[in-house]
Short mmCIF file of C-alpha atoms in Angstrom, two decimals:
data_model
loop_
_atom_site.label_atom_id
_atom_site.label_comp_id
_atom_site.label_asym_id
_atom_site.label_seq_id
_atom_site.Cartn_x
_atom_site.Cartn_y
_atom_site.Cartn_z
CA MET X 26 63.27 189.27 123.33
CA GLU X 27 59.68 189.23 124.51
CA ASP X 28 59.21 192.80 123.27
CA LEU X 29 60.46 191.79 119.82
CA LYS X 30 57.96 188.94 119.59
CA LYS X 31 55.16 191.22 120.73
CA ARG X 32 55.99 193.83 118.08
CA LYS X 33 56.02 191.17 115.34
CA LEU X 34 52.68 189.81 116.46
CA ASP X 35 51.17 193.28 116.48
CA LYS X 36 52.55 193.95 112.99
CA ILE X 37 51.10 190.69 111.66
CA ALA X 38 47.72 191.46 113.17
CA ASN X 39 47.59 194.89 111.55
CA ASP X 40 48.80 193.81 108.07
CA ASP X 41 46.39 192.45 105.48
CA PHE X 42 49.04 190.23 103.85
CA THR X 43 51.17 187.76 105.81
CA SER X 44 54.57 186.82 104.38
CA LYS X 45 56.18 183.37 104.48
CA GLU X 46 58.65 184.43 107.14
CA GLU X 47 55.89 185.77 109.32
CA LEU X 48 53.93 182.49 108.99
CA ARG X 49 57.03 180.50 109.89
CA PHE X 50 57.42 182.70 112.96
CA LEU X 51 53.89 181.76 114.00
CA VAL X 52 54.24 178.05 113.27
CA GLU X 53 57.61 177.36 114.92
CA PRO X 54 56.34 177.35 118.53
CA LEU X 55 53.56 174.88 117.72
CA ALA X 56 53.86 171.26 118.83
CA LYS X 57 53.76 168.38 116.34
CA PRO X 58 50.16 167.30 117.15
CA GLN X 59 49.00 170.87 116.56
CA LEU X 60 50.77 171.01 113.20
CA VAL X 61 49.30 167.67 112.13
CA ASP X 62 45.78 168.80 112.98
CA LEU X 63 46.32 172.10 111.18
CA LEU X 64 47.63 170.50 107.97
CA ALA X 65 44.87 167.89 108.00
CA LYS X 66 42.24 170.61 108.34
CA LEU X 67 43.73 172.74 105.56
CA GLY X 68 44.17 169.72 103.29
CA SER X 69 40.54 168.74 103.66
CA GLN X 70 39.41 172.30 102.78
CA TYR X 71 41.81 173.07 99.95
CA PRO X 72 42.61 170.35 97.33
CA SER X 73 45.82 172.10 96.27
CA ILE X 74 47.19 171.82 99.80
CA ALA X 75 46.15 168.16 99.94
CA GLU X 76 48.07 167.42 96.73
CA GLU X 77 51.13 169.19 98.08
CA ILE X 78 51.01 167.15 101.27
CA LYS X 79 50.74 163.90 99.27
CA SER X 80 53.62 164.89 97.02
CA ILE X 81 55.96 165.67 99.90
CA ALA X 82 54.96 162.55 101.87
CA SER X 83 55.50 160.24 98.86
CA ALA X 84 58.85 161.72 97.84
CA ASP X 85 60.82 159.40 100.14
CA PRO X 86 60.38 155.70 99.21
CA VAL X 87 60.95 154.70 102.83
CA HIS X 88 57.32 155.70 103.48
CA ARG X 89 56.06 153.63 100.52
CA LYS X 90 57.99 150.36 100.87
CA LEU X 91 56.48 147.33 102.61
CA PHE X 92 58.15 144.21 103.94
CA VAL X 93 56.03 141.07 103.45
CA ARG X 94 56.89 137.96 105.52
CA GLY X 95 55.37 134.51 105.88
CA LEU X 96 55.22 133.75 102.15
CA ALA X 97 54.81 130.21 100.87
CA TRP X 98 57.87 128.64 99.27
CA ASN X 99 56.09 128.50 95.89
CA THR X 100 54.90 132.13 95.92
CA THR X 101 56.33 134.09 92.98
CA SER X 102 56.90 137.81 92.50
CA GLU X 103 53.89 137.97 90.15
CA THR X 104 51.63 136.36 92.77
CA LEU X 105 52.91 138.76 95.40
CA ARG X 106 52.23 141.86 93.28
CA ALA X 107 48.75 140.58 92.35
CA ALA X 108 47.84 140.25 96.03
CA PHE X 109 48.77 143.88 96.83
CA GLN X 110 47.73 145.76 93.68
CA GLU X 111 44.20 146.20 95.04
CA HIS X 112 45.47 149.07 97.22
CA GLY X 113 47.06 151.08 94.42
CA GLU X 114 49.68 151.25 91.70
CA ILE X 115 52.82 149.29 92.51
CA GLU X 116 56.19 150.74 91.59
CA GLU X 117 58.20 147.62 92.45
CA GLY X 118 57.51 144.22 94.00
CA ALA X 119 59.51 141.03 94.27
CA VAL X 120 60.07 137.86 96.28
CA ILE X 121 63.60 137.45 97.63
CA TYR X 122 65.41 134.27 96.57
CA ASP X 123 68.52 132.58 97.91
CA LYS X 124 71.46 133.26 95.60
CA VAL X 125 72.97 129.79 96.09
CA THR X 126 69.92 127.51 96.02
CA GLY X 127 67.63 129.73 93.95
CA LYS X 128 64.74 129.02 96.35
CA SER X 129 62.45 131.55 98.01
CA ARG X 130 63.49 132.85 101.40
CA GLY X 131 59.87 133.28 102.47
CA TYR X 132 59.63 137.06 102.28
CA GLY X 133 59.55 139.94 99.78
CA PHE X 134 59.01 143.68 99.29
CA ILE X 135 56.29 145.87 97.78
CA THR X 136 56.85 149.55 96.92
CA TYR X 137 53.82 151.66 96.00
CA LYS X 138 53.94 154.83 93.93
CA ASN X 139 51.94 156.76 96.51
CA MET X 140 52.14 156.77 100.28
CA GLU X 141 48.35 156.71 100.40
CA SER X 142 48.34 153.20 98.90
CA THR X 143 50.85 152.06 101.50
CA GLN X 144 48.64 153.29 104.33
CA GLN X 145 45.67 151.42 102.89
CA ALA X 146 47.65 148.18 102.76
CA LEU X 147 48.74 148.62 106.37
CA ARG X 148 45.13 148.87 107.52
CA ALA X 149 44.74 145.19 106.56
CA PRO X 150 48.28 143.81 107.05
CA SER X 151 47.35 140.11 106.82
CA LYS X 152 46.73 138.54 103.40
CA LEU X 153 46.13 134.92 102.42
CA ILE X 154 48.58 134.19 99.59
CA ASP X 155 48.97 130.66 98.18
CA GLY X 156 47.38 129.12 101.27
CA ARG X 157 49.52 130.99 103.78
CA LEU X 158 48.68 134.08 105.80
CA ALA X 159 51.36 136.63 104.95
CA VAL X 160 51.85 139.80 107.00
CA CYS X 161 53.20 143.18 105.92
CA ASN X 162 54.69 146.17 107.71
CA LEU X 163 56.77 149.19 106.78
CA ALA X 164 60.21 148.05 105.67
CA CYS X 165 61.83 150.82 107.71
CA GLU X 166 60.48 149.15 110.88
CA GLY X 167 62.73 146.14 110.33
CA LEU X 168 62.12 142.50 109.48
CA SER X 169 60.19 141.79 112.68
CA GLY X 170 57.51 144.47 112.36
CA THR X 171 54.58 143.92 114.69
CA SER X 172 56.07 140.58 115.81
CA SER X 173 58.38 142.49 118.16
CA ALA X 174 55.42 143.70 120.26
CA PRO X 175 55.95 143.21 124.01
CA ASP X 176 52.83 141.03 124.37
CA LEU X 177 53.75 138.69 121.52
CA THR X 178 54.44 135.84 123.94
CA LEU X 179 50.81 136.07 125.10
CA ARG X 180 49.39 136.10 121.56
CA LYS X 181 51.51 133.56 119.63
CA LEU X 182 50.56 129.87 119.88
CA TYR X 183 52.31 126.67 118.87
CA ILE X 184 50.03 124.08 117.24
CA GLY X 185 51.44 120.53 117.24
CA SER X 186 50.45 116.99 116.18
CA LEU X 187 48.85 118.25 112.96
CA SER X 188 47.72 115.79 110.31
CA PRO X 189 49.62 115.99 106.99
CA GLU X 190 46.30 116.81 105.29
CA VAL X 191 45.73 119.98 107.36
CA THR X 192 46.46 123.10 105.29
CA SER X 193 47.11 126.65 106.44
CA GLU X 194 43.60 127.66 105.43
CA MET X 195 42.08 124.86 107.52
CA LEU X 196 44.28 125.88 110.46
CA LEU X 197 43.26 129.54 110.24
CA ASN X 198 39.57 128.76 109.81
CA TYR X 199 39.63 126.46 112.83
CA PHE X 200 41.25 128.98 115.18
CA ALA X 201 39.39 132.05 113.86
CA ARG X 202 36.46 131.10 116.12
CA HIS X 203 38.39 132.38 119.14
CA GLY X 204 39.25 135.82 117.72
CA GLU X 205 40.89 137.80 114.95
CA ILE X 206 44.15 136.28 113.72
CA GLU X 207 47.11 138.48 112.85
CA GLU X 208 49.38 135.78 111.43
CA GLY X 209 49.40 132.00 111.12
CA SER X 210 50.46 129.09 108.97
CA VAL X 211 51.37 125.42 108.88
CA ALA X 212 55.14 124.86 108.79
CA TYR X 213 56.18 123.34 105.47
CA ASP X 214 59.44 121.70 104.42
CA ARG X 215 61.35 123.97 102.06
CA ASP X 216 62.53 121.15 99.79
CA THR X 217 59.46 118.90 99.62
CA ASN X 218 56.79 121.54 100.45
CA GLU X 219 55.14 118.97 102.73
CA SER X 220 53.70 119.70 106.17
CA ARG X 221 56.09 119.27 109.09
CA GLY X 222 53.23 118.44 111.45
CA PHE X 223 53.08 121.72 113.33
CA GLY X 224 52.30 125.39 112.84
CA PHE X 225 51.85 128.76 114.53
CA VAL X 226 48.91 131.11 115.08
CA THR X 227 49.27 134.69 116.32
CA TYR X 228 46.13 136.45 117.53
CA LYS X 229 45.65 140.19 117.67
CA THR X 230 44.71 140.04 121.35
CA ALA X 231 45.99 138.04 124.29
CA GLU X 232 42.42 137.25 125.32
CA ALA X 233 41.73 135.38 122.08
CA ALA X 234 44.93 133.36 122.49
CA LYS X 235 43.95 132.39 126.04
CA LYS X 236 40.56 131.18 124.79
CA ALA X 237 42.27 128.93 122.26
CA VAL X 238 44.57 127.46 124.91
CA ASP X 239 41.75 126.90 127.41
CA ASP X 240 39.41 125.36 124.83
CA LEU X 241 38.84 121.72 125.74
CA GLU X 242 37.94 120.74 122.16
CA LYS X 243 41.23 120.41 120.35
CA THR X 244 40.53 118.13 117.40
CA LEU X 245 41.49 119.05 113.84
CA GLY X 246 41.79 116.80 110.81
CA GLY X 247 40.73 113.75 112.82
CA ARG X 248 43.52 114.19 115.37
CA ASN X 249 43.88 115.57 118.86
CA ILE X 250 46.21 118.55 118.45
CA VAL X 251 48.51 120.31 120.88
CA VAL X 252 47.83 123.99 121.59
CA LYS X 253 50.16 125.96 123.83
CA TYR X 254 52.06 129.23 123.95
CA ALA X 255 54.89 129.28 121.45
CA ASP X 256 57.31 130.76 123.98
CA SER X 257 56.89 127.74 126.26
CA HIS X 258 57.81 125.44 123.34
CA LYS X 259 61.21 127.05 122.68
CA GLY X 260 64.22 124.83 123.35
CA LYS X 261 62.16 121.63 123.72
CA THR X 262 63.68 119.99 120.68
CA GLY X 263 67.30 120.63 121.59
CA GLN X 264 69.51 118.52 123.82
CA PRO X 265 68.64 119.10 127.48
CA PRO X 266 71.41 120.81 129.46
CA PHE X 267 73.37 118.82 132.00
CA SER X 268 72.53 119.40 135.63
CA ALA X 269 75.05 121.01 137.91
CA GLY X 270 77.76 118.73 139.16
CA VAL X 271 77.23 116.07 136.48
CA VAL X 272 79.95 115.32 133.98
CA PRO X 273 78.59 114.10 130.61
CA MET X 274 79.82 110.83 129.16
CA ALA X 275 82.60 110.98 126.61
CA GLY X 276 80.18 110.09 123.80
CA ALA X 277 78.15 113.20 124.53
CA LEU X 278 81.11 115.53 124.18
CA SER X 279 81.86 117.10 120.84
CA MET X 280 85.32 116.10 119.68
CA THR X 281 87.61 118.90 118.57
CA PRO X 282 90.58 118.84 116.18
CA GLY X 283 93.64 117.29 117.77
CA TYR X 284 91.79 114.38 119.43
CA MET X 285 91.30 110.93 118.01
CA GLN X 286 87.66 110.13 117.21
CA PRO X 287 86.33 106.58 116.98
CA GLY X 288 86.11 105.39 113.38
CA LYS X 289 87.85 108.49 111.97
CA ALA X 290 91.39 109.08 110.84
CA HIS X 291 93.54 111.38 112.90
CA VAL X 292 93.99 114.58 110.90
CA SER X 293 95.79 117.08 113.02
CA SER X 294 98.82 116.30 115.17
CA GLY X 295 98.99 119.76 116.69
CA PRO X 296 97.49 120.89 119.96
CA PRO X 297 93.68 121.11 120.20
CA THR X 298 92.11 124.48 119.45
CA ASN X 299 89.04 126.01 121.04
CA TYR X 300 88.63 123.04 123.33
CA SER X 301 85.76 123.60 125.72
CA TYR X 302 85.74 121.56 128.89
CA PRO X 303 82.49 120.12 130.22
CA GLN X 304 80.64 121.87 132.96
CA SER X 305 82.61 122.15 136.15
CA VAL X 306 81.93 119.53 138.77
CA ALA X 307 80.61 120.77 142.07
CA PRO X 308 83.41 120.86 144.69
CA TYR X 309 83.59 117.83 146.98
CA SER X 310 82.15 118.62 150.33
CA ALA X 311 83.33 116.74 153.39
CA SER X 312 80.89 114.20 154.78
CA PRO X 313 78.93 115.43 157.80
CA TYR X 314 79.49 112.07 159.48
CA PRO X 315 82.82 111.51 161.42
CA ASN X 316 85.17 108.74 160.38
CA PRO X 317 84.72 105.49 162.41
CA PRO X 318 87.36 104.90 165.14
CA ALA X 319 90.25 102.63 164.20
CA ALA X 320 89.99 99.09 165.62
CA PRO X 321 92.72 98.18 168.16
CA SER X 322 95.38 95.77 166.94
CA PRO X 323 95.12 92.27 168.49
CA TYR X 324 98.92 92.02 168.86
CA PRO X 325 101.16 94.42 170.80
CA THR X 326 103.56 96.46 168.79
CA GLN X 327 107.16 95.28 169.16
CA GLY X 328 110.32 97.18 168.35
CA GLN X 329 113.47 95.96 166.66
CA ILE X 330 116.45 94.70 168.63
CA PRO X 331 119.94 95.41 167.19
CA TYR X 332 122.47 92.59 167.24
CA PRO X 333 126.25 93.12 167.40
CA PRO X 334 128.20 92.31 164.25
CA VAL X 335 129.52 88.77 164.02
CA SER X 336 133.24 88.48 163.34
CA ALA X 337 133.89 86.37 160.28
CA LYS X 338 136.18 83.38 160.63
CA LYS X 339 139.11 82.93 158.25
CA ASP X 340 139.23 80.01 155.88
CA GLN X 341 142.00 77.41 155.73
CA HIS X 342 144.24 79.73 153.70
CA GLY X 343 143.89 82.57 156.21
CA PHE X 344 141.55 84.78 154.16
CA PRO X 345 138.13 86.02 155.33
CA PRO X 346 135.11 84.59 153.48
CA THR X 347 133.97 86.47 150.34
CA GLN X 348 130.98 88.83 150.96
CA PRO X 349 128.02 88.67 148.49
CA VAL X 350 127.69 91.54 146.01
CA GLY X 351 125.47 94.36 147.21
CA MET X 352 125.87 93.64 150.90
CA ASN X 353 127.60 96.02 153.26
CA ASN X 354 129.15 95.88 156.63
CA TYR X 355 126.29 97.50 158.46
CA PRO X 356 124.87 95.49 161.31
CA TYR X 357 121.84 93.32 160.67
CA TYR X 358 118.61 93.67 162.54
CA TYR X 359 116.47 90.70 163.25
CA PRO X 360 112.96 90.81 164.66
CA LYS X 361 112.67 89.83 168.25
CA GLN X 362 111.40 86.29 168.65
#
């Protein structure tokens, strides 16, 4: 096998013209980084090769399609396309709407005609659209994109106690003093489009996020705001879990079909389904203290003394007296006097 390779290499070195098969034989052993460097060098020297590379790279739309998240509820498809057309010609772009309510779902897609335009847009993934900082990534990377980075918990901050007058632009401008922001916005109500009093800011570095948390001056819009890591805020609004060994009150338990609920008509008469019992109570442990000794009785215990049966006397007609119902002829026992 080695001799065959050596003969082919010698033949290629001696020939003036190299065929396609012979070039493939030379290229196959090369690693991917070597091939990338080689194509980049040839493309920069020969325009025809550069055009061929662009054509092949742009053939698959998966390399040209962007996912854009963090859109305002009032952002339209036209506004979205206008924000991204600076990077090149757009083949398709649209905001995704809920089929039932007809309202925006807060994200959309942009597909460029050339992969080169897509790469330019990814160099500046954050864009301020309708007062909110939207972020884009390749659609093939999924809906999370860069938000799935391992250090996200060290870069994403929760901002609370915001004034209703604070906009996303004001929020971003205020926190930009600590470092470059990757993503951020005030949380708005989908129906009323009014501020919910909190928001999120994601920095590009963990150091910038730490500066924002450690900053003693936390006043925005005339209010003292809350700044902390978003991961530490998760689960704060839900109902706190019950501690071990504590059984919740009946009012705290969710009623399931088959059980009467106060103020509601009984619907189902069958057995309950999917009934989940409350958390198990910790097993009762015996007290470490011994039981106190029993107090002695002040009176001595006395037994029962049997008495012999008394013979009944006959009446004047010669018959024995009638015995009450339920009584028997067993001897009676009387306590000792």
